[in-house]
Amino acid sequence: MTKLKVSLLGLSLLIFGSSVGVADSFDKIKADLANSDCTRFEFISILESSIFDVVDSTEGQAYIASDGRYNIIVTGDQYLFDGVNLYSYSAENNQVVIETLDSGYVKSDEISYITRLDDYYQTMVVTPDRQYRLLRRPGVLGDIPDSMTVWVNSTRMVLELITYLDVNEELNRIVIKNQTVDSKCLENSFEPTFPDSVERIKL
């Protein structure tokens, strides 16, 4: 084999390796998320708006079940999907909007995709055990990012940071402060428990 052929072979292996990579900590993290009954995240959501030249951050927590149910709380607002109804609660207005979703699975996919990344995205390794580029698979529907960059903590075996551009081409960063997986969901986490005085609006 000539030196040129050896060099081309080495280059192709380097490119292939950086695009697909070998099994590393991210594969284990994705498998743990996909195989858990429920996953809890504590996070900070940061939006950097180039249009308004502002940086807005909010803290939140999310409890996501493998069957698509979720309970998300962000600075006083709550979004709860019990598998049939979506409850959008505003503490400030003491009001909850209730929607019965015929296509609830689509809405839940737009939240729960984070626990089943391999179903929605192809993974390219940027830095093994640290940084990855995710591209949405052909044919995947739903209001989810077309691409994301993900950082992981290979010591704690958790997601650490997710960044993506939204439909307005503004940078979104999700800083994950804590991530825990449960082999069995806490079922009462998906039961609506709003104040008796809350105004209920059913769509």
C-alpha positions as a Python dict, from the first residue, in 0.01 Angstrom:
ca = {
    (1, 'M'): (0, 0, 0),
    (2, 'T'): (143, 337, -96),
    (3, 'K'): (194, 620, 152),
    (4, 'L'): (-84, 813, -23),
    (5, 'K'): (-332, 529, 25),
    (6, 'V'): (-229, 494, 391),
    (7, 'S'): (-283, 865, 445),
    (8, 'L'): (-625, 858, 277),
    (9, 'L'): (-723, 556, 484),
    (10, 'G'): (-615, 731, 803),
    (11, 'L'): (-806, 1046, 707),
    (12, 'S'): (-1125, 853, 631),
    (13, 'L'): (-1102, 672, 963),
    (14, 'L'): (-1054, 1003, 1142),
    (15, 'I'): (-1357, 1159, 971),
    (16, 'F'): (-1572, 851, 1027),
    (17, 'G'): (-1467, 830, 1388),
    (18, 'S'): (-1548, 1194, 1456),
    (19, 'S'): (-1892, 1157, 1297),
    (20, 'V'): (-2005, 831, 1450),
    (21, 'G'): (-1756, 745, 1718),
    (22, 'V'): (-1730, 442, 1941),
    (23, 'A'): (-1944, 368, 2241),
    (24, 'D'): (-1872, 616, 2519),
    (25, 'S'): (-2040, 775, 2819),
    (26, 'F'): (-2308, 949, 2610),
    (27, 'D'): (-2434, 612, 2485),
    (28, 'K'): (-2470, 497, 2846),
    (29, 'I'): (-2643, 822, 2948),
    (30, 'K'): (-2890, 794, 2658),
    (31, 'A'): (-2960, 429, 2742),
    (32, 'D'): (-3022, 511, 3109),
    (33, 'L'): (-3269, 784, 3010),
    (34, 'A'): (-3450, 563, 2758),
    (35, 'N'): (-3476, 266, 2995),
    (36, 'S'): (-3595, 457, 3303),
    (37, 'D'): (-3962, 474, 3393),
    (38, 'C'): (-3928, 841, 3487),
    (39, 'T'): (-3657, 1105, 3480),
    (40, 'R'): (-3632, 1422, 3685),
    (41, 'F'): (-3440, 1729, 3568),
    (42, 'E'): (-3361, 2052, 3747),
    (43, 'F'): (-3250, 2314, 3497),
    (44, 'I'): (-3190, 2675, 3404),
    (45, 'S'): (-3326, 2785, 3068),
    (46, 'I'): (-3134, 3075, 2912),
    (47, 'L'): (-3250, 3263, 2603),
    (48, 'E'): (-3007, 3498, 2431),
    (49, 'S'): (-3203, 3736, 2208),
    (50, 'S'): (-2993, 3914, 1948),
    (51, 'I'): (-3302, 4106, 1836),
    (52, 'F'): (-3369, 4266, 2173),
    (53, 'D'): (-3010, 4234, 2297),
    (54, 'V'): (-3117, 4070, 2624),
    (55, 'V'): (-3040, 3750, 2810),
    (56, 'D'): (-3336, 3597, 2992),
    (57, 'S'): (-3300, 3304, 3230),
    (58, 'T'): (-3557, 3098, 3418),
    (59, 'E'): (-3521, 2807, 3659),
    (60, 'G'): (-3738, 2501, 3637),
    (61, 'Q'): (-3783, 2133, 3701),
    (62, 'A'): (-3930, 1857, 3488),
    (63, 'Y'): (-4054, 1508, 3568),
    (64, 'I'): (-4091, 1303, 3248),
    (65, 'A'): (-4237, 955, 3215),
    (66, 'S'): (-4142, 705, 2947),
    (67, 'D'): (-4507, 692, 2831),
    (68, 'G'): (-4510, 1065, 2747),
    (69, 'R'): (-4662, 1210, 3064),
    (70, 'Y'): (-4483, 1506, 3216),
    (71, 'N'): (-4496, 1764, 3491),
    (72, 'I'): (-4295, 2081, 3432),
    (73, 'I'): (-4272, 2377, 3669),
    (74, 'V'): (-4106, 2699, 3553),
    (75, 'T'): (-4107, 3008, 3779),
    (76, 'G'): (-4462, 2967, 3909),
    (77, 'D'): (-4612, 2823, 3593),
    (78, 'Q'): (-4691, 2453, 3561),
    (79, 'Y'): (-4747, 2235, 3256),
    (80, 'L'): (-4886, 1892, 3338),
    (81, 'F'): (-4982, 1622, 3089),
    (82, 'D'): (-5152, 1322, 3250),
    (83, 'G'): (-5180, 1122, 2928),
    (84, 'V'): (-5518, 1267, 2834),
    (85, 'N'): (-5536, 1631, 2939),
    (86, 'L'): (-5280, 1908, 2927),
    (87, 'Y'): (-5304, 2150, 3220),
    (88, 'S'): (-5137, 2490, 3183),
    (89, 'Y'): (-5141, 2663, 3521),
    (90, 'S'): (-5046, 3023, 3600),
    (91, 'A'): (-4997, 3093, 3971),
    (92, 'E'): (-4989, 3468, 3906),
    (93, 'N'): (-5335, 3462, 3744),
    (94, 'N'): (-5464, 3172, 3956),
    (95, 'Q'): (-5587, 3017, 3634),
    (96, 'V'): (-5553, 2679, 3468),
    (97, 'V'): (-5627, 2605, 3103),
    (98, 'I'): (-5729, 2245, 3035),
    (99, 'E'): (-5697, 2091, 2690),
    (100, 'T'): (-5801, 1741, 2594),
    (101, 'L'): (-5547, 1642, 2334),
    (102, 'D'): (-5660, 1408, 2057),
    (103, 'S'): (-5302, 1416, 1935),
    (104, 'G'): (-5152, 1422, 2282),
    (105, 'Y'): (-4871, 1192, 2179),
    (106, 'V'): (-4737, 1467, 1951),
    (107, 'K'): (-4740, 1721, 2231),
    (108, 'S'): (-4573, 1479, 2469),
    (109, 'D'): (-4306, 1395, 2213),
    (110, 'E'): (-4210, 1763, 2207),
    (111, 'I'): (-4119, 1729, 2576),
    (112, 'S'): (-4018, 1367, 2624),
    (113, 'Y'): (-3779, 1353, 2327),
    (114, 'I'): (-3500, 1450, 2565),
    (115, 'T'): (-3527, 1106, 2728),
    (116, 'R'): (-3520, 920, 2392),
    (117, 'L'): (-3258, 1109, 2197),
    (118, 'D'): (-3160, 817, 1972),
    (119, 'D'): (-3520, 791, 1846),
    (120, 'Y'): (-3513, 1150, 1724),
    (121, 'Y'): (-3151, 1237, 1652),
    (122, 'Q'): (-2836, 1108, 1490),
    (123, 'T'): (-2532, 1165, 1710),
    (124, 'M'): (-2195, 1295, 1591),
    (125, 'V'): (-1905, 1299, 1835),
    (126, 'V'): (-1726, 1630, 1867),
    (127, 'T'): (-1520, 1545, 2176),
    (128, 'P'): (-1553, 1189, 2314),
    (129, 'D'): (-1709, 1172, 2661),
    (130, 'R'): (-1779, 1545, 2649),
    (131, 'Q'): (-1941, 1717, 2348),
    (132, 'Y'): (-2179, 1594, 2075),
    (133, 'R'): (-2368, 1731, 1778),
    (134, 'L'): (-2721, 1596, 1728),
    (135, 'L'): (-2910, 1618, 1397),
    (136, 'R'): (-3280, 1540, 1370),
    (137, 'R'): (-3348, 1214, 1186),
    (138, 'P'): (-3529, 1234, 850),
    (139, 'G'): (-3905, 1202, 888),
    (140, 'V'): (-3917, 1297, 1256),
    (141, 'L'): (-4210, 1532, 1320),
    (142, 'G'): (-4288, 1770, 1603),
    (143, 'D'): (-4177, 2106, 1735),
    (144, 'I'): (-3827, 2005, 1840),
    (145, 'P'): (-3490, 2154, 1743),
    (146, 'D'): (-3347, 2054, 1406),
    (147, 'S'): (-3006, 2025, 1568),
    (148, 'M'): (-2851, 2056, 1912),
    (149, 'T'): (-2513, 2051, 2078),
    (150, 'V'): (-2497, 1847, 2396),
    (151, 'W'): (-2234, 1842, 2669),
    (152, 'V'): (-2221, 1558, 2921),
    (153, 'N'): (-2051, 1500, 3253),
    (154, 'S'): (-1880, 1163, 3210),
    (155, 'T'): (-1797, 1140, 3580),
    (156, 'R'): (-2155, 1179, 3702),
    (157, 'M'): (-2295, 1021, 3383),
    (158, 'V'): (-2553, 1293, 3323),
    (159, 'L'): (-2642, 1557, 3067),
    (160, 'E'): (-2486, 1890, 3155),
    (161, 'L'): (-2572, 2144, 2885),
    (162, 'I'): (-2788, 2159, 2572),
    (163, 'T'): (-2773, 2444, 2321),
    (164, 'Y'): (-2977, 2505, 2007),
    (165, 'L'): (-3115, 2780, 1786),
    (166, 'D'): (-3492, 2829, 1795),
    (167, 'V'): (-3717, 2925, 1502),
    (168, 'N'): (-3611, 3289, 1547),
    (169, 'E'): (-3245, 3188, 1521),
    (170, 'E'): (-3193, 3286, 1885),
    (171, 'L'): (-2959, 3087, 2106),
    (172, 'N'): (-3120, 2872, 2375),
    (173, 'R'): (-2915, 2711, 2649),
    (174, 'I'): (-3046, 2452, 2892),
    (175, 'V'): (-2814, 2413, 3189),
    (176, 'I'): (-2899, 2091, 3370),
    (177, 'K'): (-2829, 2128, 3740),
    (178, 'N'): (-2948, 1784, 3842),
    (179, 'Q'): (-3064, 1466, 3668),
    (180, 'T'): (-3205, 1155, 3835),
    (181, 'V'): (-3370, 846, 3688),
    (182, 'D'): (-3639, 637, 3858),
    (183, 'S'): (-3706, 272, 3789),
    (184, 'K'): (-4069, 339, 3888),
    (185, 'C'): (-4260, 666, 3848),
    (186, 'L'): (-4415, 850, 4139),
    (187, 'E'): (-4769, 834, 4000),
    (188, 'N'): (-4905, 1122, 4208),
    (189, 'S'): (-4661, 1350, 4026),
    (190, 'F'): (-4895, 1343, 3724),
    (191, 'E'): (-5216, 1419, 3914),
    (192, 'P'): (-5348, 1777, 3888),
    (193, 'T'): (-5346, 1941, 4231),
    (194, 'F'): (-5438, 2307, 4192),
    (195, 'P'): (-5588, 2540, 4454),
    (196, 'D'): (-5965, 2513, 4503),
    (197, 'S'): (-5995, 2882, 4413),
    (198, 'V'): (-5830, 2842, 4072),
    (199, 'E'): (-6022, 2953, 3764),
    (200, 'R'): (-6059, 2661, 3527),
    (201, 'I'): (-6083, 2719, 3152),
    (202, 'K'): (-6156, 2409, 2943),
    (203, 'L'): (-6083, 2428, 2572),
}
